[in-house]
């Protein structure tokens, strides 16, 4: 394998037969190029679907109260459903094994001010678990904790935009911000990958909001994430079960669609999974079809090459070359051409994706690209195919008697 004369002979053969080598290489390079571009576009579409969900948990269920539209058990239509803390506990107790995180929410709009700065923001009163549902990132300080809920403390966690607008020249941590006339101590600053709108939010403990804004235990709605081990069908069944249980709890007719409304992300997740799975199958068929075409092309070219070199093989055998050395020359030559051409095809494919990537966003293809392992695997497949394609005819040719090979036209 490391015989210098052998390698010199191999490269001389490639150099003397440039057209043949280029044809072999082109087949491999084109197969890898097309394979890379197809899978890159497929990944770009998948990235678009993921961005549509944002960074929020995609296994979430939101439960909204509404008004009944039908009479039931002697109760009239038009009855307003009102959730309370006990309903939060009911869901947690009844479905605790299926719930990952759960929070109740109370939303308000407030005017926030600090010294001479003032602006309007959305106030969200939540449980500590909301941090994991919304995927907030704490950049300074801390988030709401259980002690805040228990003691109904007046603490606030502010978004990056709130921090930049109100606390322009100093750190917000430990300072008191006035929220529509009520002072809250800022204990944390958070960021959110979904952008400015989500960072124009102020969080406070839900128990504090219930005390300050009505002295009651009312909640606006509940937000939970289901066990991530559930598949889409199980998650959809879970959402239906929650709806059924709450309708029974509030004496709502089963056919009433407005009294208890459940928005289950599993429905969207299932649709996206089906779409991406179908797209992946199509791309796989096309991609591997391309690879197979490349393999067939290499095989045909190698068979032709060996046939063309039959006399050369006969001369080698007449001069004492062993069948093993003859096979090695053809085999290594095939592997070298396939490897170099595969790498060139990979570079061109990645370059094309980077070049056209920004212009594809208007076609809902975001950051198209391929993993190194996928393309390397495809290249290795072609290299192995090239080796097999070269080995089989080379072995057959090496078994031909020198006199027969020399008589070959």
PDB file of N, CA, C and O in Angstrom, residues 41 93 128 133 188 225 275 305 406:
ATOM      1  N   UNK A  41     -31.757  21.975   1.288  1.00  0.00           N
ATOM      2  CA  UNK A  41     -33.062  22.627   1.117  1.00  0.00           C
ATOM      3  C   UNK A  41     -34.092  22.007   2.064  1.00  0.00           C
ATOM      4  O   UNK A  41     -34.903  22.717   2.678  1.00  0.00           O
ATOM      5  N   UNK A  93     -53.538  17.859  40.250  1.00  0.00           N
ATOM      6  CA  UNK A  93     -53.792  16.626  41.012  1.00  0.00           C
ATOM      7  C   UNK A  93     -54.303  15.500  40.114  1.00  0.00           C
ATOM      8  O   UNK A  93     -53.905  14.343  40.268  1.00  0.00           O
ATOM      9  N   UNK A 128     -43.525  30.137  39.112  1.00  0.00           N
ATOM     10  CA  UNK A 128     -42.112  29.995  38.709  1.00  0.00           C
ATOM     11  C   UNK A 128     -41.911  29.094  37.494  1.00  0.00           C
ATOM     12  O   UNK A 128     -40.973  29.294  36.721  1.00  0.00           O
ATOM     13  N   UNK A 133     -41.676  27.172  30.483  1.00  0.00           N
ATOM     14  CA  UNK A 133     -42.651  27.106  29.399  1.00  0.00           C
ATOM     15  C   UNK A 133     -42.332  28.154  28.332  1.00  0.00           C
ATOM     16  O   UNK A 133     -42.379  27.886  27.132  1.00  0.00           O
ATOM     17  N   UNK A 188     -34.822  40.633  38.921  1.00  0.00           N
ATOM     18  CA  UNK A 188     -34.270  39.910  37.781  1.00  0.00           C
ATOM     19  C   UNK A 188     -34.536  40.598  36.461  1.00  0.00           C
ATOM     20  O   UNK A 188     -35.508  41.351  36.320  1.00  0.00           O
ATOM     21  N   UNK A 225     -47.334  22.344  30.073  1.00  0.00           N
ATOM     22  CA  UNK A 225     -46.652  21.510  29.082  1.00  0.00           C
ATOM     23  C   UNK A 225     -46.864  20.059  29.483  1.00  0.00           C
ATOM     24  O   UNK A 225     -46.783  19.709  30.661  1.00  0.00           O
ATOM     25  N   UNK A 275     -45.598  16.676   7.679  1.00  0.00           N
ATOM     26  CA  UNK A 275     -45.089  17.380   6.499  1.00  0.00           C
ATOM     27  C   UNK A 275     -43.586  17.154   6.333  1.00  0.00           C
ATOM     28  O   UNK A 275     -43.108  16.841   5.238  1.00  0.00           O
ATOM     29  N   UNK A 305     -12.997   0.791 -18.031  1.00  0.00           N
ATOM     30  CA  UNK A 305     -11.576   1.047 -17.812  1.00  0.00           C
ATOM     31  C   UNK A 305     -10.791  -0.263 -17.768  1.00  0.00           C
ATOM     32  O   UNK A 305      -9.730  -0.404 -18.385  1.00  0.00           O
ATOM     33  N   UNK A 406      -3.196 -10.571 -23.950  1.00  0.00           N
ATOM     34  CA  UNK A 406      -2.428  -9.914 -25.006  1.00  0.00           C
ATOM     35  C   UNK A 406      -3.091 -10.030 -26.363  1.00  0.00           C
ATOM     36  O   UNK A 406      -2.852  -9.214 -27.253  1.00  0.00           O
TER      37      UNK A 406
END
